[in-house]
Structures are given as C-alpha cells and as structure tokens.
CSV table of C-alpha atoms and ligand atoms in Angstrom, one decimal:
chain,number,residue,atom,x,y,z
A,1,MET,CA,32.6,-41.8,21.3
A,2,TYR,CA,35.2,-39.1,20.6
A,3,LYS,CA,34.2,-36.9,17.7
A,4,ASN,CA,35.6,-38.2,14.4
A,5,SER,CA,37.2,-41.2,16.1
A,6,ILE,CA,34.9,-43.6,14.1
A,7,LYS,CA,33.2,-42.9,10.8
A,8,ILE,CA,31.2,-44.8,8.2
A,9,ILE,CA,32.7,-44.0,4.7
A,10,GLU,CA,30.9,-44.8,1.5
A,11,ILE,CA,33.1,-46.5,-1.1
A,12,PRO,CA,32.2,-45.6,-4.7
A,13,LYS,CA,30.2,-48.3,-6.5
A,14,ILE,CA,30.2,-48.7,-10.3
A,15,LYS,CA,26.9,-50.5,-11.1
A,16,ASP,CA,26.8,-52.9,-13.9
A,17,ALA,CA,24.4,-55.6,-15.0
A,18,ARG,CA,27.4,-57.9,-15.0
A,19,GLY,CA,28.0,-57.2,-11.3
A,20,ASN,CA,29.0,-54.2,-9.2
A,21,LEU,CA,32.6,-52.9,-8.7
A,22,SER,CA,33.8,-50.8,-5.8
A,23,VAL,CA,37.2,-49.2,-5.6
A,24,LEU,CA,39.2,-47.7,-2.8
A,25,GLU,CA,41.7,-45.2,-4.1
A,26,LYS,CA,43.7,-42.2,-3.0
A,27,GLY,CA,41.5,-39.5,-1.4
A,28,ILE,CA,38.7,-41.8,0.0
A,29,LEU,CA,40.5,-42.6,3.3
A,30,PRO,CA,42.2,-40.0,5.5
A,31,PHE,CA,45.4,-42.0,5.5
A,32,ALA,CA,47.7,-43.6,2.9
A,33,PHE,CA,47.4,-47.3,3.5
A,34,LYS,CA,50.4,-49.6,3.9
A,35,ARG,CA,48.7,-53.0,4.6
A,36,VAL,CA,45.6,-54.9,3.7
A,37,TYR,CA,44.6,-58.1,5.5
A,38,TYR,CA,41.3,-60.1,5.8
A,39,LEU,CA,39.5,-62.3,8.3
A,40,TYR,CA,37.6,-65.2,6.9
A,41,ASP,CA,36.4,-68.7,8.0
A,42,VAL,CA,35.5,-67.2,11.3
A,43,PRO,CA,33.5,-69.9,13.2
A,44,SER,CA,30.1,-68.7,14.5
A,45,GLY,CA,30.1,-67.7,18.1
A,46,THR,CA,33.8,-66.6,18.1
A,47,TYR,CA,35.1,-63.1,18.1
A,48,ARG,CA,38.1,-61.3,16.8
A,49,GLY,CA,39.9,-58.1,17.8
A,50,GLY,CA,39.9,-57.3,21.5
A,51,HIS,CA,42.6,-54.6,21.3
A,52,ALA,CA,43.3,-51.0,20.5
A,53,HIS,CA,46.1,-49.4,18.4
A,54,LYS,CA,48.3,-46.6,19.8
A,55,GLU,CA,48.9,-45.0,16.4
A,56,GLN,CA,47.4,-47.0,13.6
A,57,GLN,CA,44.1,-46.3,11.9
A,58,GLU,CA,42.1,-49.0,10.2
A,59,PHE,CA,39.2,-49.2,7.8
A,60,LEU,CA,37.0,-52.3,8.0
A,61,ILE,CA,34.8,-53.5,5.2
A,62,ALA,CA,32.4,-56.5,5.1
A,63,VAL,CA,33.3,-57.5,1.5
A,64,SER,CA,31.0,-60.5,2.1
A,65,GLY,CA,28.4,-61.3,4.7
A,66,SER,CA,28.1,-59.3,7.9
A,67,PHE,CA,29.5,-58.9,11.4
A,68,ASN,CA,29.2,-56.5,14.3
A,69,VAL,CA,31.9,-54.2,15.6
A,70,LEU,CA,31.8,-53.2,19.3
A,71,LEU,CA,33.7,-50.0,20.0
A,72,GLU,CA,34.8,-48.2,23.2
A,73,ASP,CA,36.9,-45.1,23.7
A,74,ILE,CA,39.0,-44.5,26.8
A,75,THR,CA,36.3,-42.5,28.5
A,76,GLY,CA,34.0,-45.5,28.3
A,77,ASN,CA,31.7,-44.4,25.5
A,78,LYS,CA,30.5,-47.5,23.7
A,79,THR,CA,28.8,-48.1,20.4
A,80,LYS,CA,28.0,-51.1,18.2
A,81,ILE,CA,28.0,-51.0,14.4
A,82,THR,CA,26.9,-53.7,11.9
A,83,LEU,CA,28.9,-53.9,8.7
A,84,ASN,CA,27.1,-55.7,5.9
A,85,LYS,CA,27.7,-53.7,2.7
A,86,PRO,CA,30.7,-54.2,0.4
A,87,ASN,CA,30.5,-50.5,-0.6
A,88,GLN,CA,30.7,-49.1,2.9
A,89,GLY,CA,33.4,-49.2,5.5
A,90,LEU,CA,34.1,-48.2,9.1
A,91,LEU,CA,37.1,-46.0,9.8
A,92,ILE,CA,38.5,-46.6,13.3
A,93,SER,CA,41.1,-44.1,14.6
A,94,SER,CA,43.8,-44.9,17.0
A,95,MET,CA,43.0,-45.5,20.7
A,96,ILE,CA,39.7,-47.2,20.2
A,97,TRP,CA,39.0,-50.6,21.7
A,98,ARG,CA,37.3,-52.9,19.2
A,99,GLU,CA,35.8,-56.3,19.1
A,100,LEU,CA,34.3,-58.1,16.1
A,101,GLU,CA,31.6,-60.6,16.6
A,102,ASP,CA,28.5,-62.3,15.1
A,103,PHE,CA,30.2,-63.1,11.8
A,104,SER,CA,27.7,-64.6,9.4
A,105,SER,CA,28.5,-67.7,7.6
A,106,GLY,CA,31.1,-66.9,4.9
A,107,ALA,CA,31.7,-63.4,6.1
A,108,ILE,CA,34.9,-61.7,5.1
A,109,CYS,CA,36.3,-58.7,6.9
A,110,LEU,CA,38.8,-56.8,4.8
A,111,VAL,CA,41.0,-54.4,6.8
A,112,VAL,CA,42.9,-51.5,5.3
A,113,ALA,CA,45.6,-50.3,7.7
A,114,SER,CA,47.7,-47.1,7.9
A,115,ASP,CA,50.9,-49.0,8.7
A,116,VAL,CA,52.6,-52.3,8.5
A,117,TYR,CA,52.1,-54.9,11.2
A,118,LYS,CA,53.8,-53.8,14.5
A,119,GLU,CA,53.0,-55.7,17.7
A,120,GLU,CA,54.3,-52.7,19.7
A,121,ASP,CA,51.4,-50.6,18.3
A,122,TYR,CA,48.8,-52.9,20.0
A,123,ILE,CA,47.2,-52.5,23.4
A,124,ARG,CA,45.8,-55.9,24.1
A,125,ASP,CA,45.0,-55.4,27.8
A,126,PHE,CA,41.7,-53.6,28.4
A,127,GLU,CA,42.7,-52.3,31.8
A,128,GLU,CA,45.9,-50.9,30.3
A,129,PHE,CA,43.9,-49.3,27.6
A,130,LYS,CA,41.5,-47.7,30.1
A,131,SER,CA,44.5,-46.3,32.1
A,132,PHE,CA,46.0,-44.4,29.2
B,1,TYD,P1,45.3,-59.9,15.7
B,1,TYD,O1,45.5,-58.5,15.1
B,1,TYD,O2,45.2,-60.1,17.1
B,1,TYD,O3,43.9,-60.4,15.1
B,1,TYD,P2,42.4,-59.8,15.2
B,1,TYD,O4,42.5,-58.5,15.8
B,1,TYD,O5,41.9,-59.8,13.8
B,1,TYD,O6,41.6,-60.8,16.0
B,1,TYD,O7,46.3,-60.9,15.0
B,1,TYD,C1,46.2,-62.3,15.2
B,1,TYD,C2,47.6,-62.9,15.0
B,1,TYD,O8,48.1,-62.6,13.6
B,1,TYD,C3,48.7,-62.3,15.9
B,1,TYD,O9,49.5,-63.3,16.3
B,1,TYD,C4,49.4,-61.3,15.0
B,1,TYD,C5,49.3,-61.9,13.6
B,1,TYD,N1,49.2,-60.8,12.6
B,1,TYD,C6,50.3,-60.6,11.7
B,1,TYD,O10,51.3,-61.3,11.8
B,1,TYD,N2,50.2,-59.7,10.8
B,1,TYD,C7,49.2,-58.9,10.7
B,1,TYD,O11,49.1,-58.0,9.8
B,1,TYD,C8,48.0,-59.0,11.6
B,1,TYD,C9,46.8,-58.2,11.5
B,1,TYD,C10,48.1,-60.0,12.5
C-alpha cells in the first residue's frame, strides 16, 4: 500500500458511566468533510464498495458491529482491515480500490467524505482502475 494512503485514526472518546461519547471535529481528519452517509441493513454474505475515487477521501467508522475492508492500490498492493470500534476509523485516500464485506448483523458503516456525491469521481471498473 502506498505510504499514507490508508490510516487508522483514533476518535476521541469521552468515557461516562452513562455511556461513551465520541466526537469527530475539525483537526482530527486531514480534510474538511462535506458529506456523511451510512450503510446499514447489509444482508450477510453481500458486499459493498467495489470502486475507487479519483479525488475524494473517505473516513469509515464501524459505529455498530463490524465489517472488513479489502483495499488495493494501483500497483497491486493489497491489505484487509477489520473495523469494529466506534472510536476508531479508517482513512482511505483517493485512488484506492475498496470492498466492504462480512458485515455482522446490525453493523453500521458511517462514511465521512471530503466532497459531495459526484458519480464522475468514481472508478467502478477494476481494469480501468489498474490502467490509471
Ligand atoms: P455506492 O457508492 O456505489 O455504494 P457503496 O460503495 O456503498 O456500495 O452507491 C450506491 C448508490 O447510491 C449509487 O446509485 C449512488 C448512490 N449514492 C448517492 O446518490 N449519494 C451518495 O452520497 C452515495 C454514497 C451513493
């Protein structure tokens, strides 16, 4: 994997007997986010993702449950990361192919993105991605 192209970032956790609280605010991520979306009710055995972004960066958090993220850069370096902590997230830079799989029952993947939704920013064809 290219240096710094993916990174686990700890999200501050405020512990409390009434329950924990984690907060994402300015300074934690290396980009100012413009969009938040979440994946939920993902049936077991299915997967999400299967694309790269030309420009956008994303930060993925397992706010509930767990799932695996398979990552590959254009040189073919691969890695697999399990996300299962609400106070930890995975930063994915542009030009990284990602697939999300093995969602546990009730898992929720929260995604914080550097830009609004733009279909033209997606590379959805793996061969096209590898030819960049
Ligand atoms: P996609 O990004 O392919 O989902 P994932 O990578 O999580 O599997 O998006 C699925 C569909 O939802 C696709 O038709 C585009 C649409 N979509 C939006 O309209 N806005 C958004 O912010 C996102 C992330 C997706």
